CSV table of C-alpha atoms in Angstrom, one decimal:
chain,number,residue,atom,x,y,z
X,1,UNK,CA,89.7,91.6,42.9
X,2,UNK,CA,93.5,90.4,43.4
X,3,UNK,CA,95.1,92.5,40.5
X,4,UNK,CA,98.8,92.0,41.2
X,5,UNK,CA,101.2,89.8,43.1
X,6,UNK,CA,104.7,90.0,44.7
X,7,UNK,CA,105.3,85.9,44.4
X,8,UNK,CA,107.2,85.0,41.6
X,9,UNK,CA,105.9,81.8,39.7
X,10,UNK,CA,107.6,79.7,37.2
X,11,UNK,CA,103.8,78.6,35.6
X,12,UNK,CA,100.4,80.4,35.8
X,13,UNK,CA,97.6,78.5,34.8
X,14,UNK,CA,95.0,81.2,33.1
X,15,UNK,CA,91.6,80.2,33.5
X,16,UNK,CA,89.1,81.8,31.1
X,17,UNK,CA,85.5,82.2,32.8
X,18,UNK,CA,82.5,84.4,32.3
X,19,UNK,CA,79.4,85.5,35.1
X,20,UNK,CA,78.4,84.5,38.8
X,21,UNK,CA,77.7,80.5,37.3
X,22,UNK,CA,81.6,80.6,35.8
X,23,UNK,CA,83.4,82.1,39.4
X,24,UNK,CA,81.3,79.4,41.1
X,25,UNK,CA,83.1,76.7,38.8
X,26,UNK,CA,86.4,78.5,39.5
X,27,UNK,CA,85.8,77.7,43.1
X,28,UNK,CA,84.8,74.0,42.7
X,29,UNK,CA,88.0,73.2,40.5
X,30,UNK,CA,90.2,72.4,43.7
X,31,UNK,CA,93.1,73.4,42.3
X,32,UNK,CA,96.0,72.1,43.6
X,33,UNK,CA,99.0,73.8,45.8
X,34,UNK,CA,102.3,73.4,43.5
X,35,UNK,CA,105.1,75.4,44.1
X,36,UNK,CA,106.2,77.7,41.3
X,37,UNK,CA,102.4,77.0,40.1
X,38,UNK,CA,99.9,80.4,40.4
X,39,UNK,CA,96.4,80.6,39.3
X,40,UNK,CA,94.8,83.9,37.2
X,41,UNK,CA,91.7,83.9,36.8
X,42,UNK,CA,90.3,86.5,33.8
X,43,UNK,CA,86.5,86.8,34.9
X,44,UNK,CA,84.3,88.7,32.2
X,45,UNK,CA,80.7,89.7,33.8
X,46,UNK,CA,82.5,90.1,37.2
X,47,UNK,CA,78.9,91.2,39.0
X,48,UNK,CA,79.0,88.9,41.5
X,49,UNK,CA,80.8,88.7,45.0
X,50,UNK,CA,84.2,86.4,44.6
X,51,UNK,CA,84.1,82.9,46.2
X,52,UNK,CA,85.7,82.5,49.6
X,53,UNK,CA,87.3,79.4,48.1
X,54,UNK,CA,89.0,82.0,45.8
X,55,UNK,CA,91.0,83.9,48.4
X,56,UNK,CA,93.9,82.1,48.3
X,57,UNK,CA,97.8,83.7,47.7
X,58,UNK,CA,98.5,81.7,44.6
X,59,UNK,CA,95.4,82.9,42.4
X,60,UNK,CA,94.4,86.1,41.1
X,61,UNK,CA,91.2,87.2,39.7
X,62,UNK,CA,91.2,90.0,37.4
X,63,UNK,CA,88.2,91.8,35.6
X,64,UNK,CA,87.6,92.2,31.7
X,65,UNK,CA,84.9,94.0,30.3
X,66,UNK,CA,85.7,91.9,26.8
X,67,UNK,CA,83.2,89.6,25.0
X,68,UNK,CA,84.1,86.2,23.8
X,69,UNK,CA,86.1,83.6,24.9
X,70,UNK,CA,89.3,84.5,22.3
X,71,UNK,CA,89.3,87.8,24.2
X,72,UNK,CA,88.9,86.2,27.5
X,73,UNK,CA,92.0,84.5,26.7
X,74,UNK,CA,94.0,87.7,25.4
X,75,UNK,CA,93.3,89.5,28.5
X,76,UNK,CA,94.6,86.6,30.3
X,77,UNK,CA,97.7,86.9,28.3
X,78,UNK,CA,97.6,90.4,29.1
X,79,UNK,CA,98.0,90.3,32.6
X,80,UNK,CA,99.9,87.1,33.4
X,81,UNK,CA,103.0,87.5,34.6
X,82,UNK,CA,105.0,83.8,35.1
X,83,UNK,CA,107.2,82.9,31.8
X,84,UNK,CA,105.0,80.0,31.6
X,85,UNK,CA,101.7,80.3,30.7
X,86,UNK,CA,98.8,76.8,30.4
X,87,UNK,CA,95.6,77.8,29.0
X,88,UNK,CA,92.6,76.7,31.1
X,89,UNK,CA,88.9,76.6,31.3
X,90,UNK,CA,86.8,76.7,34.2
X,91,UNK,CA,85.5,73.0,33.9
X,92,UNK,CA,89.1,71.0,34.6
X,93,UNK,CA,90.2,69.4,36.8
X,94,UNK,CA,94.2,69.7,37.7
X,95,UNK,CA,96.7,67.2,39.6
X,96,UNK,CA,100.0,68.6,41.3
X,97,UNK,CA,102.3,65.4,38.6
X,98,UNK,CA,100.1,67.2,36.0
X,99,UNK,CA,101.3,70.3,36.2
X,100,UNK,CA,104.6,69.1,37.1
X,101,UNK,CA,104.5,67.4,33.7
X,102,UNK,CA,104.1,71.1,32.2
X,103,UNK,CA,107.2,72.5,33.6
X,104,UNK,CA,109.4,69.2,33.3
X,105,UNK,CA,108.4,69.5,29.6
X,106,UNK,CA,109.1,73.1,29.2
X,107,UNK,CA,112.3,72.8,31.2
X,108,UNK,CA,113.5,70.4,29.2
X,109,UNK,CA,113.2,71.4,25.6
X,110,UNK,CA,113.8,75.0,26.2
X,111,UNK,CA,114.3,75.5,22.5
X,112,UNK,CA,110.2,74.9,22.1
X,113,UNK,CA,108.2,78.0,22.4
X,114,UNK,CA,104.6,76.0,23.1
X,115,UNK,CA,104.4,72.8,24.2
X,116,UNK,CA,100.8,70.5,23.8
X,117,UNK,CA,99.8,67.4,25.9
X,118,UNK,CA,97.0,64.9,26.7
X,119,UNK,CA,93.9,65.7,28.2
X,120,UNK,CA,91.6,63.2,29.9
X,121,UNK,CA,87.6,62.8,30.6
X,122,UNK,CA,84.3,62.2,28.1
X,123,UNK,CA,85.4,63.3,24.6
X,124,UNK,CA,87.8,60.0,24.9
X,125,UNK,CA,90.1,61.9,22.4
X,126,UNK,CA,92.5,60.0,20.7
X,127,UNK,CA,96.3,61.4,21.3
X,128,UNK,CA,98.9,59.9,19.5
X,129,UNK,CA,101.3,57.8,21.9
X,130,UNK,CA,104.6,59.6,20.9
X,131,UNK,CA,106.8,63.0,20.8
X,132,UNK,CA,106.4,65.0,17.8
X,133,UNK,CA,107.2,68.3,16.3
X,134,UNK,CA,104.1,70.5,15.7
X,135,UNK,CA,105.4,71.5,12.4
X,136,UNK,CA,104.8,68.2,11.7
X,137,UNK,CA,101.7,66.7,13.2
X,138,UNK,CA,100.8,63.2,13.4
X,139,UNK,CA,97.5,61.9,11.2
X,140,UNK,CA,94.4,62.7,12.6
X,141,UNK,CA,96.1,65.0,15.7
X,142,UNK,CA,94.2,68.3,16.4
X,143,UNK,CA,95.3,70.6,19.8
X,144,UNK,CA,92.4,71.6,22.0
X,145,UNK,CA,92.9,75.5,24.0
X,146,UNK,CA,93.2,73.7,27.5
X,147,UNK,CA,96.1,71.1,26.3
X,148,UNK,CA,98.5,74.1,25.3
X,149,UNK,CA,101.5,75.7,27.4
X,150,UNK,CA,103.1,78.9,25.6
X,151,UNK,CA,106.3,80.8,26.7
X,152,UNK,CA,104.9,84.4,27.4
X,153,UNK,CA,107.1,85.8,25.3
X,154,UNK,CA,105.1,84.6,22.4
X,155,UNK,CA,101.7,86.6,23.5
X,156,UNK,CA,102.9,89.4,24.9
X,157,UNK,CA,105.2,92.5,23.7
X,158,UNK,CA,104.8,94.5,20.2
X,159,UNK,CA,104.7,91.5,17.9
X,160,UNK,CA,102.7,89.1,20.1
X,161,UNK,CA,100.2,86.2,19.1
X,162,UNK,CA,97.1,86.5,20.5
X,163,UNK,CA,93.4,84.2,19.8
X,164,UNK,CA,91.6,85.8,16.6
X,165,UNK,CA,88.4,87.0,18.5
X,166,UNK,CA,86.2,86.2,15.4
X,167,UNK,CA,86.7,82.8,16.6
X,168,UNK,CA,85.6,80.5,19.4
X,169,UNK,CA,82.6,80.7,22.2
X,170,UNK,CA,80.7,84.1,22.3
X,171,UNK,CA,82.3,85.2,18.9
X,172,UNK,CA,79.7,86.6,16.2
X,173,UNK,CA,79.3,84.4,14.2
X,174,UNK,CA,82.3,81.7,14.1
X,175,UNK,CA,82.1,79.5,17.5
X,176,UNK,CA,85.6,76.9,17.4
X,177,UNK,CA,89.1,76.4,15.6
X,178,UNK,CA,90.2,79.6,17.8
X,179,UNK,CA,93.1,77.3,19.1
X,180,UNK,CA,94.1,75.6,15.8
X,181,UNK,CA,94.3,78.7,14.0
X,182,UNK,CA,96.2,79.8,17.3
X,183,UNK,CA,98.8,76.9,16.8
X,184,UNK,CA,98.6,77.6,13.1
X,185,UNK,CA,99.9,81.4,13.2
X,186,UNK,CA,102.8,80.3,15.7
X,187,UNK,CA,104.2,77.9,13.5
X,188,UNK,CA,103.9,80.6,10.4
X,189,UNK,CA,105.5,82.7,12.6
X,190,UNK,CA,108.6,80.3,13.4
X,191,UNK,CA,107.6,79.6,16.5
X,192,UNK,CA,108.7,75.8,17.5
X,193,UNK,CA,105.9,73.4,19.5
X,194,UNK,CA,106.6,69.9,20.8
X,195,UNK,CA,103.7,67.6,22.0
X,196,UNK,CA,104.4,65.2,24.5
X,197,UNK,CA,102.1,62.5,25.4
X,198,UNK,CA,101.2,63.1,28.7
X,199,UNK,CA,98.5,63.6,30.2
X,200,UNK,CA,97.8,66.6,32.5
X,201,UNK,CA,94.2,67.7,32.9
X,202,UNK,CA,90.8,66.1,33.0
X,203,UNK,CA,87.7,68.0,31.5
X,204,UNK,CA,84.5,67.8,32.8
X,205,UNK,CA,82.0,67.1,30.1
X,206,UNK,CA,82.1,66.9,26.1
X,207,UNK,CA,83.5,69.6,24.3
X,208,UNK,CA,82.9,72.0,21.6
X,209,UNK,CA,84.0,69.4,18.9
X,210,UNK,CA,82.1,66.2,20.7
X,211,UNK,CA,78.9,68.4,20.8
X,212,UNK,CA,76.2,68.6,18.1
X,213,UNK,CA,77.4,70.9,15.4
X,214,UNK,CA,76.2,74.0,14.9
X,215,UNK,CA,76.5,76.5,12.1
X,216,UNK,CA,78.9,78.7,13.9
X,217,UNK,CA,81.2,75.9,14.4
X,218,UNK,CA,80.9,74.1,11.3
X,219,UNK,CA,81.7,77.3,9.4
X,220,UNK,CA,84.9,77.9,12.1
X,221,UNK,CA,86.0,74.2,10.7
X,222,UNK,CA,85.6,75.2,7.3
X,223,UNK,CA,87.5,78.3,7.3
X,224,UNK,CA,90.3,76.5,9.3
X,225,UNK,CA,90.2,73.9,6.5
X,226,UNK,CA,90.9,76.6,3.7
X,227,UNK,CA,93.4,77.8,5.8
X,228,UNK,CA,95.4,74.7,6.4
X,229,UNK,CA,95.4,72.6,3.1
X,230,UNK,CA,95.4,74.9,-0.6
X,231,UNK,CA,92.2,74.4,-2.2
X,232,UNK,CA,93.0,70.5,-3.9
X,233,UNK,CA,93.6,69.1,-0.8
X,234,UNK,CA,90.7,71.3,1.4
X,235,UNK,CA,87.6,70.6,-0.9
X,236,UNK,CA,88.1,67.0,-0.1
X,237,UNK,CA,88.6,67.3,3.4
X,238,UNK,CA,85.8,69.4,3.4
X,239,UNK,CA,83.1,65.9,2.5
X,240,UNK,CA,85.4,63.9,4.9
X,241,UNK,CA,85.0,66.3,8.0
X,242,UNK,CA,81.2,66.6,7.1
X,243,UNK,CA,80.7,62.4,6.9
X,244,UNK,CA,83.1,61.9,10.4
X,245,UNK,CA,79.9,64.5,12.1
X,246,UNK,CA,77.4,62.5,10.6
X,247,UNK,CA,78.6,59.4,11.1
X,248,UNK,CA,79.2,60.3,14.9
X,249,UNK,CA,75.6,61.6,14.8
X,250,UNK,CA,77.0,65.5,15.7
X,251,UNK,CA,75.4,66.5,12.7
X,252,UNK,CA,72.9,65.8,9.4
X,253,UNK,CA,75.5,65.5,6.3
X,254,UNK,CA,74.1,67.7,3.7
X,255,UNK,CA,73.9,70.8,6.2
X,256,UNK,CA,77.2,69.5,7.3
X,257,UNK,CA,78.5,69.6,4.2
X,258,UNK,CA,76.9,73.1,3.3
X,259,UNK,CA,78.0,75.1,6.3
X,260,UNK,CA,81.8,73.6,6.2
X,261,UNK,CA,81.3,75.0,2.3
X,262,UNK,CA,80.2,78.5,3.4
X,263,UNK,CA,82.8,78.5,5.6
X,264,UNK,CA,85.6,77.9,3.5
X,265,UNK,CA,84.5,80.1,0.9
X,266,UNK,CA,84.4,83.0,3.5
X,267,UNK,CA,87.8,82.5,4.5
X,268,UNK,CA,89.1,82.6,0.9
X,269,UNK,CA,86.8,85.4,0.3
């Protein structure tokens, strides 16, 4: 393990993995050499021996005994140390202009405290084609984890955000919306996010939200929905988010339709 670091960096890039498959993705990323860029790497299940591919002076790795990908990404929080922090999987792939793109963005709104872009690859996500204020979202826009830059001021010190770990990948029982509820608490909090349209990482494969749905991630939806809209505008929302699944074939409606339910009843419980 590489626990600390004398090289200052402007942006670290905090990948989230888990076990001896998730280092061996780390290494096949290829991330590129940009200066003021560093690499931390916050490996839960760290059993393994650390790739040779890994021993380079812009990356850390450091150990967490934590469960879940929300607490992955606190104790990534935890120990970065740039004032620039984009949060990353182990299944992206990163260009030098990309993460350029991060820092020009961040550099030049410096009254913005998180800053969301595009991503490329399978999902084909559709991204609107202009700026906007977060507070203010464009139809149809929803922020996935790997698309989002944060100042570390805002996850770190007394009063810091951090992911709910009830939510996302290896949580209990609820298995997504970690980021929006993420993005959702900032802007409570009067925190101010920008999206720019630009796009600055490719993902290898579908995620969470392309995938079939599952219980534990229709019920996450559901209890983001109750959180979002009050109650005349979520129960409605609640039989359009169930026919988009089954129209996309992700999911049957009525199950749809009945987990979402659960969901938002839980999270008004």
């Amino acid at each position: 393990m590489k626990p600390t670091t004398d090289i200052e960096y402007r942006l670290e890039v905090l990948i989230s993995t888990r076990g001896t498959e998730g280092i061996s993705r780390v290494a096949s990323m290829d991330l590129p050499v940009v200066e003021g860029v560093g690499y931390l790497v916050s490996w839960q299940d760290a059993t393994s021996d650390i790739p040779a591919a890994l021993n380079r002076d812009d990356l850390r790795i450091v150990a967490t005994s934590t469960v879940g990908l929300s607490n992955n990404r606190n104790a990534a929080f935890a120990a970065s140390v740039a004032p620039i922090l984009l949060i990353a999987d182990d299944d992206l792939r990163y260009t030098a202009d990309g993460l350029r793109s991060v820092l020009d963005a961040m550099d030049s709104h410096l009254e913005i405290d998180i800053a969301t872009f595009k991503h490329g690859g399978e999902d084909n996500k559709w991204f609107p084609d202009v700026e906007f204020d977060l507070s203010r979202p464009v139809r149809f826009y929803y922020v996935t984890s790997f698309e989002m830059a944060v100042r570390r001021r805002v996850v770190t010190g007394q009063n810091r955000l951090e992911f709910d770990p009830d939510f996302g990948l290896g949580a209990p029982r609820f298995h997504a919306a970690e980021e929006e509820l993420f993005l959702m608490d900032a802007l409570k909090a009067g925190y101010k996010g920008r999206f720019f349209p630009v796009e600055i990482v490719t993902h290898c494969g579908l995620t969470t939200g392309h995938k079939p749905m599952t219980p534990g991630v229709l019920q996450a939806q559901g209890i983001y929905i109750g959180q979002r809209w009050r109650w005349w505008s979520a129960i409605p929302r609640l039989g359009m988010v169930a026919w988009r699944h089954y129209r996309s074939g992700r999911a049957s409606l009525m199950p749809a339709l009945w987990h979402l339910w659960r969901g938002w009843v839980h999270g008004r419980g």
